[in-house]
Short mmCIF file of C-alpha atoms and ligand atoms in Angstrom, two decimals:
data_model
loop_
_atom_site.label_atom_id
_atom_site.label_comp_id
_atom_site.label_asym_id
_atom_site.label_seq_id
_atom_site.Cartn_x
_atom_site.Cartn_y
_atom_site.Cartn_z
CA UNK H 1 16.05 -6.18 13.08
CA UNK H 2 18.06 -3.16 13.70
CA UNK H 3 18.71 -0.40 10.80
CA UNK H 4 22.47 -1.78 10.65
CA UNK H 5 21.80 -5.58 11.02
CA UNK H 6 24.47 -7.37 9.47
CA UNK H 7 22.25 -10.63 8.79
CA UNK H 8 20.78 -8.40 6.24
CA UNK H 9 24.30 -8.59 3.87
CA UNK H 10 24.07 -12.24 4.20
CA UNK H 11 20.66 -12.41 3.14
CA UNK H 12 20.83 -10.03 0.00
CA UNK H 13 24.18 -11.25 -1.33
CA UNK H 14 25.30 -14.09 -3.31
CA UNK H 15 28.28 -15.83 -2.13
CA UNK H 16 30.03 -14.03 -4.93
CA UNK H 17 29.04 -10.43 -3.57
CA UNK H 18 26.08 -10.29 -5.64
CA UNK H 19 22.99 -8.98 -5.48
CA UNK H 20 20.24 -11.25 -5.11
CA UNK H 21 17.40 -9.10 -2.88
CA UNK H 22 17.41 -5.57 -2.68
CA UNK H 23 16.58 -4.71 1.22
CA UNK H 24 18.87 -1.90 2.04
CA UNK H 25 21.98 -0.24 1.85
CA UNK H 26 23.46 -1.58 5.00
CA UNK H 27 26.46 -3.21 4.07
CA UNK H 28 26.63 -2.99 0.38
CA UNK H 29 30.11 -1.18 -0.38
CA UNK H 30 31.07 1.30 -2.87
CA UNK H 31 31.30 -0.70 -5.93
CA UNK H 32 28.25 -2.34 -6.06
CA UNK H 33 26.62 1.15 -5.34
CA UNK H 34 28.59 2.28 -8.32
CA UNK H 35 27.52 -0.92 -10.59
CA UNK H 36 23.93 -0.27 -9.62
CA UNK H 37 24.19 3.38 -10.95
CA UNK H 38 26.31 2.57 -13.78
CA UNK H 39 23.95 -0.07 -14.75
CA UNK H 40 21.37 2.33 -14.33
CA UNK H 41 22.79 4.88 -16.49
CA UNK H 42 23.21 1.96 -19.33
CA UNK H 43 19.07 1.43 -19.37
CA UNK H 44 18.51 5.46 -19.58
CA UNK H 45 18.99 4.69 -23.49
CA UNK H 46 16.13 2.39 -23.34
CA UNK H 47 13.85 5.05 -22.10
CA UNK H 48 14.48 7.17 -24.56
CA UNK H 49 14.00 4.49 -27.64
CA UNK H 50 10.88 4.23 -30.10
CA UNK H 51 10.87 0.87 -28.53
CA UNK H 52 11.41 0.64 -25.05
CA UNK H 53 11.89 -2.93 -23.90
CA UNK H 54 14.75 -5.31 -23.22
CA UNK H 55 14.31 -8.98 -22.97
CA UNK H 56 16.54 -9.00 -19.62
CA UNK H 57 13.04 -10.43 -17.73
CA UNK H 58 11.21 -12.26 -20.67
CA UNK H 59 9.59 -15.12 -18.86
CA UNK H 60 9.65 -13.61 -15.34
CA UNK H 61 7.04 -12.69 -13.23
CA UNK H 62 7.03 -10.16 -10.79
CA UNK H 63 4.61 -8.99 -8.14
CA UNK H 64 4.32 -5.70 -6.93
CA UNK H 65 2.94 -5.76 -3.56
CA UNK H 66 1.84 -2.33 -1.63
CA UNK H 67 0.56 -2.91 1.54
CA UNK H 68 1.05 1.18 1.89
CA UNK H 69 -0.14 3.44 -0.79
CA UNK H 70 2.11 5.19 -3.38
CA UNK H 71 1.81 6.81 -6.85
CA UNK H 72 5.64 7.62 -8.67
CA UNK H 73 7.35 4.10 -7.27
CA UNK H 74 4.79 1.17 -7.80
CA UNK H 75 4.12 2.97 -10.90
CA UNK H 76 7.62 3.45 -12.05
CA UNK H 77 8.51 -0.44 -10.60
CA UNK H 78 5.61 -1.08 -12.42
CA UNK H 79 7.40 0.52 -15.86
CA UNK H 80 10.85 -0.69 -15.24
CA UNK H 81 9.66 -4.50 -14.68
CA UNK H 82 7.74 -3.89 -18.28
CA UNK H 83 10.45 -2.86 -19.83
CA UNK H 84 12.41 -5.46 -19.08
CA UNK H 85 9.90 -7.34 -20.32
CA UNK H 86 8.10 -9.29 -17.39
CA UNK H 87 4.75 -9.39 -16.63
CA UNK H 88 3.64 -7.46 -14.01
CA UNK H 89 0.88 -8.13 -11.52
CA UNK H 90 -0.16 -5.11 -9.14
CA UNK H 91 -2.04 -5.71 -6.10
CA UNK H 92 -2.93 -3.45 -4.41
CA UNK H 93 -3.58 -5.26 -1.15
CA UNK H 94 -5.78 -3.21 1.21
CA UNK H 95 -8.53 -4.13 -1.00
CA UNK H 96 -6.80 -7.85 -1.25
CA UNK H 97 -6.64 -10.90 0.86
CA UNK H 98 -5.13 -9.40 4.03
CA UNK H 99 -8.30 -7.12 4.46
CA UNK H 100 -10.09 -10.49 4.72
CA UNK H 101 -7.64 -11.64 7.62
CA UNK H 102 -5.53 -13.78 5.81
CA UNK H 103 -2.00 -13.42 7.31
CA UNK H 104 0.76 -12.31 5.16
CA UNK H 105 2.77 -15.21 5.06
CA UNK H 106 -0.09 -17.39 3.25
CA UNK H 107 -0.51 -14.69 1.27
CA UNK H 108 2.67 -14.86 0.06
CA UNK H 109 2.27 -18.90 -0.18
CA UNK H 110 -0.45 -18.09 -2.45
CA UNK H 111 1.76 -15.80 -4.94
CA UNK H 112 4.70 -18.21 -4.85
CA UNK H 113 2.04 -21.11 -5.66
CA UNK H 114 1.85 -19.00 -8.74
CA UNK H 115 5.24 -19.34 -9.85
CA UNK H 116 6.17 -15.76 -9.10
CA UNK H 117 10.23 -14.59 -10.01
CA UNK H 118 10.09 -11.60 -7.51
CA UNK H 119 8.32 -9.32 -4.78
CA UNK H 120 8.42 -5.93 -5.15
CA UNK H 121 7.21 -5.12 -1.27
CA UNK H 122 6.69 -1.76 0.26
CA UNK H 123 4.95 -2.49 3.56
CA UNK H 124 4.03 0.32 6.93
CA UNK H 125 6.25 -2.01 9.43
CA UNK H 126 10.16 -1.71 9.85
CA UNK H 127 11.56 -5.35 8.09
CA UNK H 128 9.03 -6.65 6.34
CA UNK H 129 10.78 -7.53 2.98
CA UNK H 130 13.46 -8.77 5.10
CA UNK H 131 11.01 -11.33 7.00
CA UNK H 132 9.46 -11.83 3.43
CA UNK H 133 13.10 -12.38 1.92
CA UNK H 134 13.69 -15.36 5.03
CA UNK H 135 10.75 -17.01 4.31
CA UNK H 136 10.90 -16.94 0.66
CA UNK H 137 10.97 -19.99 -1.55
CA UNK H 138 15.00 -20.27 -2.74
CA UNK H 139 15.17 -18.15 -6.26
CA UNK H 140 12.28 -15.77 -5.78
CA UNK H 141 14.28 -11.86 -5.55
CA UNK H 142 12.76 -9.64 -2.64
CA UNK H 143 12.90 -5.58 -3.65
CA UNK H 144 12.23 -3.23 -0.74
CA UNK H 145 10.39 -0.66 -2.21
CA UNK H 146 10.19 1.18 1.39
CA UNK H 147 9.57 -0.26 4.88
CA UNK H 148 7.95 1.71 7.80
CA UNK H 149 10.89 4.31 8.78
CA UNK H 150 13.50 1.85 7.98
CA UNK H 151 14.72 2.03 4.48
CA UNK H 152 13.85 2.98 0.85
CA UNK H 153 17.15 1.82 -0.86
CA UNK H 154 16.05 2.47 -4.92
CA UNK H 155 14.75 5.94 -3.76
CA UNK H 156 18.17 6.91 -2.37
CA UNK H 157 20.03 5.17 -5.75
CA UNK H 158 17.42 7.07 -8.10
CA UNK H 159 18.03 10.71 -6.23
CA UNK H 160 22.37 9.38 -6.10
CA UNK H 161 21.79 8.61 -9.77
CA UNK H 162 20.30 12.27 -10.31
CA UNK H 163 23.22 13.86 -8.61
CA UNK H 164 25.88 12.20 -10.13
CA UNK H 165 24.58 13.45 -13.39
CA UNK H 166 24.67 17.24 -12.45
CA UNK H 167 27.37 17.15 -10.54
CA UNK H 168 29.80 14.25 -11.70
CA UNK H 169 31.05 12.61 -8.58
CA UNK H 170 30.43 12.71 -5.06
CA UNK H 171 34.06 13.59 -3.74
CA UNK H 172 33.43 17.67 -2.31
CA UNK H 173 30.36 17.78 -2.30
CA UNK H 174 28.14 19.18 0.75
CA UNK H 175 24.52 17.33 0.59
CA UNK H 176 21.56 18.41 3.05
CA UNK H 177 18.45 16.61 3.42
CA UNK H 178 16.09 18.92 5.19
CA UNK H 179 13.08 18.88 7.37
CA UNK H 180 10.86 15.39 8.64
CA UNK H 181 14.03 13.18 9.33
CA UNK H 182 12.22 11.12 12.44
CA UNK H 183 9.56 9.21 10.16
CA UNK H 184 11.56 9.27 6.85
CA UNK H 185 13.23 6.30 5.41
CA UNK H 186 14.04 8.07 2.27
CA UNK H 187 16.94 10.10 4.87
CA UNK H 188 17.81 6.85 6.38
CA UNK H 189 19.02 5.58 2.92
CA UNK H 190 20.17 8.95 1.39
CA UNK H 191 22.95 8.95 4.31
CA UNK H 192 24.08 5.92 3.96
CA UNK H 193 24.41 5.89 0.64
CA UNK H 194 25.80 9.39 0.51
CA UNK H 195 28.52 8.14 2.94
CA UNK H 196 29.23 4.80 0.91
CA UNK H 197 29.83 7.30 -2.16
CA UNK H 198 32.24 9.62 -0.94
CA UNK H 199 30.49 12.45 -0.65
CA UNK H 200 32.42 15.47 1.99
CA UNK H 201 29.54 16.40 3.95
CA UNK H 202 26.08 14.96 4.80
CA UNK H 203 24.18 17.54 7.01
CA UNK H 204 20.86 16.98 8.53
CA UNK H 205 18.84 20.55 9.21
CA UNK H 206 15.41 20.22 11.07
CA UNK H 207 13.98 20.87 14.68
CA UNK H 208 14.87 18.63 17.46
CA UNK H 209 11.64 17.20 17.53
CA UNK H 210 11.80 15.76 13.84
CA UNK H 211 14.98 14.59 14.89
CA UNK H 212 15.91 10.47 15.53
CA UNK H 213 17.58 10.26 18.89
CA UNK H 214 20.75 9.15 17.43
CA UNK H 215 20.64 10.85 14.10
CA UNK H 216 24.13 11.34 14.38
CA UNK H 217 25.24 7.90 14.35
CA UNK H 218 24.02 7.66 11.28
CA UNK H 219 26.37 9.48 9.69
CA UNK H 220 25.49 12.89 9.37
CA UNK H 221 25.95 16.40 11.08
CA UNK H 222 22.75 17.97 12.29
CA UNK H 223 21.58 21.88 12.28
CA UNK H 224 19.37 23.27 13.91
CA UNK H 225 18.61 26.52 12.00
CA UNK H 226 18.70 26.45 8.20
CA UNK H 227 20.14 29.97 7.30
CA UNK H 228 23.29 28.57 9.33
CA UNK H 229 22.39 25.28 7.30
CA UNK H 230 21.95 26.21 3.95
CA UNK H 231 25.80 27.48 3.60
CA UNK H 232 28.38 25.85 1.60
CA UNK H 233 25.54 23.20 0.17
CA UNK H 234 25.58 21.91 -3.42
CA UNK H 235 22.86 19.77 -2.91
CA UNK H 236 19.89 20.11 -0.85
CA UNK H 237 16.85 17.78 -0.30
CA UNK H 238 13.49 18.41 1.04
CA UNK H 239 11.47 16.16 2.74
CA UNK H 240 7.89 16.01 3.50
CA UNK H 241 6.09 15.86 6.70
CA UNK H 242 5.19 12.39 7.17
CA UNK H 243 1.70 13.25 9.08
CA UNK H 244 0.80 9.82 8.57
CA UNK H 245 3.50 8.62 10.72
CA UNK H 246 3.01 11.73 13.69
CA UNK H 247 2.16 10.44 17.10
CA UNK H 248 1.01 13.99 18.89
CA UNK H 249 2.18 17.39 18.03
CA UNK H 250 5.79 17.67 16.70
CA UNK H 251 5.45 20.98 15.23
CA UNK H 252 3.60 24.49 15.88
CA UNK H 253 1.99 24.86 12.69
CA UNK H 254 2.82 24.29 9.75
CA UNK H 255 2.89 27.90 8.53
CA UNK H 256 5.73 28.12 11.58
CA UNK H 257 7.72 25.31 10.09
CA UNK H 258 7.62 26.74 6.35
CA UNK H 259 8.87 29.95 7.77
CA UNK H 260 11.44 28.06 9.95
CA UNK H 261 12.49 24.99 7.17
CA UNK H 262 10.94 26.01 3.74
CA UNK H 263 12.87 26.33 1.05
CA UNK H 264 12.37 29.68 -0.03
CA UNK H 265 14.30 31.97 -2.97
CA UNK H 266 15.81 33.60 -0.44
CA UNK H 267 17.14 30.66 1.45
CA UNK H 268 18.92 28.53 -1.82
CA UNK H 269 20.23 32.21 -2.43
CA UNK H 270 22.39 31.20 0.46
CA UNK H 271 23.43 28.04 -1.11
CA UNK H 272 26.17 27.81 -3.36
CA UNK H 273 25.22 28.74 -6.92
CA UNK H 274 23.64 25.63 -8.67
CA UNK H 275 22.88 24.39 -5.45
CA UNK H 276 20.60 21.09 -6.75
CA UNK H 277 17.14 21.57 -5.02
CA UNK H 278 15.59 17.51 -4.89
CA UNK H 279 12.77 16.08 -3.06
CA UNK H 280 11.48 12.49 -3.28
CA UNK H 281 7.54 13.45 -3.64
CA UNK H 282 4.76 13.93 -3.07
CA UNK H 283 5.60 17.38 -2.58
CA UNK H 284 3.68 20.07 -0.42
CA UNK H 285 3.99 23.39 -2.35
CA UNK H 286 3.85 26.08 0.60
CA UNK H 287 4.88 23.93 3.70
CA UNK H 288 7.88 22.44 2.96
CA UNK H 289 8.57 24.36 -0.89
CA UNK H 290 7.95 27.45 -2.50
CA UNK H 291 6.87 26.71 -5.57
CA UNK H 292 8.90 29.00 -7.70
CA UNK H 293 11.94 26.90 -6.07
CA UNK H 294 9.89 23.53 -6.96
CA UNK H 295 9.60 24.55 -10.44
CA UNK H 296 12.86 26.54 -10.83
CA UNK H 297 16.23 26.24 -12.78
CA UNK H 298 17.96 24.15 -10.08
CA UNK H 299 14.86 21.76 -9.34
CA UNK H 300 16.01 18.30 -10.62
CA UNK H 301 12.66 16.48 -8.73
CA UNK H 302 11.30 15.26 -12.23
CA UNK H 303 14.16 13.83 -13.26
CA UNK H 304 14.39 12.01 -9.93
CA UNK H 305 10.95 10.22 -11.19
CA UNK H 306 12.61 9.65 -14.87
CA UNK H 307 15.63 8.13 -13.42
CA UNK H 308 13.48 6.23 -11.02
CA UNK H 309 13.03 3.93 -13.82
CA UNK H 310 16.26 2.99 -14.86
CA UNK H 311 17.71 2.66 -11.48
CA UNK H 312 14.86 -0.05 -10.59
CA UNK H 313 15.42 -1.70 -14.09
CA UNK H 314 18.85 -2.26 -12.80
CA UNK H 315 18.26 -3.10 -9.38
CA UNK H 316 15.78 -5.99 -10.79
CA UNK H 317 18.18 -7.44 -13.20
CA UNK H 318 21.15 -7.60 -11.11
CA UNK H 319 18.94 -9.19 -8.38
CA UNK H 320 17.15 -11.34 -10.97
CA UNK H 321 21.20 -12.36 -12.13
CA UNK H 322 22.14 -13.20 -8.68
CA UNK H 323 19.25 -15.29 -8.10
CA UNK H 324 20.00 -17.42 -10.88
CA UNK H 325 23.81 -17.94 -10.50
CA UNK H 326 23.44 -19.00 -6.83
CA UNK H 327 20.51 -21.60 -8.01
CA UNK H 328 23.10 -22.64 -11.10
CA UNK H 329 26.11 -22.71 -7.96
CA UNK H 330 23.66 -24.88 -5.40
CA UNK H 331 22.93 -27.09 -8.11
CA UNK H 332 26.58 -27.22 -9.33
CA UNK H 333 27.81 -28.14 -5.72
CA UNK H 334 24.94 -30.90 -5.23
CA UNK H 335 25.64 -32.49 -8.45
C1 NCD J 401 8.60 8.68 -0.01
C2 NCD J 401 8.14 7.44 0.71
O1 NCD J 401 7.11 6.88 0.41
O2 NCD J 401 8.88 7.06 1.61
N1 NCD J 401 8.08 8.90 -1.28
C3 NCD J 401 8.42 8.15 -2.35
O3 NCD J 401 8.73 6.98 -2.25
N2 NCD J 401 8.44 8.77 -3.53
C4 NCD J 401 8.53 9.87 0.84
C5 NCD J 401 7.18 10.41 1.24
O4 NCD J 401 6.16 9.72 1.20
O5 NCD J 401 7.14 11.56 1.67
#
């Protein structure tokens, strides 16, 4: 599977154009982007209520299943799926079934044997949840919640969700994502996504050797130096070095790449004013973020983890929708 496979619009859309998996962004056009934020912004409410549940999922079960560890999205999937009123099972599987060589796909025969509604999957390897969402049994919703270097799609709606509230709408605005684009699915997703919405500029700023081969196919200037980088921007997100994901040394040190790529005071200075400063976590104060900047008047990165929640609450009912009307059209057209 390639980053723009088209098989992958066919497999996460409905006949009708809806959603029905979430894999990635590939293909999915400007208006569903926009109903996926809008609906979004409609479950914020529910967050802020004494009680904070709709019965969208009564009845359903969904999985979440981390084959790679993570703290702010199983953990806000984990909220959103509750407050939509499912129950939730977590496994976390390194200390599961695979670590005593079962393969993935009877694992998965095992969870669907319990009558599971939907996978939550975020997995190390490039197109897993779209292998999962191929194999699946018909009516069960796939959510990629991050392959390998591939995608993160509800990261990049959360973090489009947090900009449209600052700054209104996309048209104008100049958006950089800075630092470890090679291993970093979150960038993947942020571009297209930035593209699909209209925004003027998408601008890449990191060393050549943190650099895809063909980042600009992507959609995306690149710069190489980030006082050039930083002008102009009114949006400007941080990445972290994905050290996990390193194969030999990509950088000098990383005291040489915070004075290279940091985001310093000085450097937003040369954004322009209420530049947004966002970063999708876990963040590295020193090496990739000062932390006066982190914790500073035009840091939005905790309201990226607040809106996480409402954009996957949306994400799993319109998927959760779409399952069912295509089951109610199968059935319709074999009666
Ligand atoms: C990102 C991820 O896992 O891809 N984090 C996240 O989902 N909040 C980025 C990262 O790990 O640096």
């Amino acid at each position: 599977m390639t980053a723009n496979d088209p098989s992958s619009q066919s497999l996460q859309l409905t006949g009708n154009g809806q959603l029905k998996h979430f894999l990635t962004l590939d293909g999915l056009d400007r208006a569903l982007l926009t109903e996926i934020l809008d609906t979004a912004d409609s479950f914020i409410e529910v967050g802020e209520r004494t009680i904070k549940k709709v019965p969208l999922l009564r009845g359903k079960t969904v999985v979440n299943l981390f084959f790679e560890s993570s703290t702010r999205t199983r953990s806000t999937f984990e909220l959103a799926a509750k407050r939509l009123s499912a129950d939730v099972l977590n496994l976390d599987i390194s200390t599961s079934a695979t670590s005593k060589g079962e393969s993935l796909s009877d694992t998965l025969l095992n969870l669907e044997a319990m009558a599971s509604d939907m996978f939550v999957v975020r997995h190390s390897q490039s197109g897993a949840p779209h292998f999962i969402a191929e194999s699946v049994t018909p009516g069960v919703a796939i959510i990629n919640a991050g392959d390998g270097r591939h995608a993160h799609p509800t990261q990049a709606m959360l973090d489009m969700l947090t900009i449209r509230q600052h700054k209104g709408a996309f048209e104008g605005l100049k958006v950089a994502i800075v630092g470890d684009i090679l291993h970093s699915r979150v960038a993947r997703s942020q571009i297209r996504a930035l593209n699909a919405l209209g925004a003027e500029e998408v601008r890449v700023i990191a060393p050549g050797t943190l650099l895809p081969a063909d980042v600009e196919s992507l959609g995306c200037k690149v710069e190489y130096d980030m006082v050039r980088g930083m002008q102009d921007l009114d949006v400007v997100i941080m990445l972290r070095l994905q050290k996990e994901r390193m194969e030999g040394a990509l950088l000098p040190s990383e005291r040489e790449f915070y004075r290279l790529y940091g985001l310093s005071q000085d450097k937003l200075a040369l954004a322009r004013p209420g530049c947004l400063v966002m970063h999708p976590g876990p963040i590295n104060r020193g090496v990739e973020i000062e932390s006066a900047v982190a914790d500073g008047p035009q840091s939005v990165i905790l309201n990226q983890v607040t809106n996480g929640i409402a954009v996957r609450m949306a994400v799993m009912s319109m998927a959760m929708s779409g399952q069912v009307s295509e089951r109610t059209q199968v059935a319709g057209e074999q009666g």
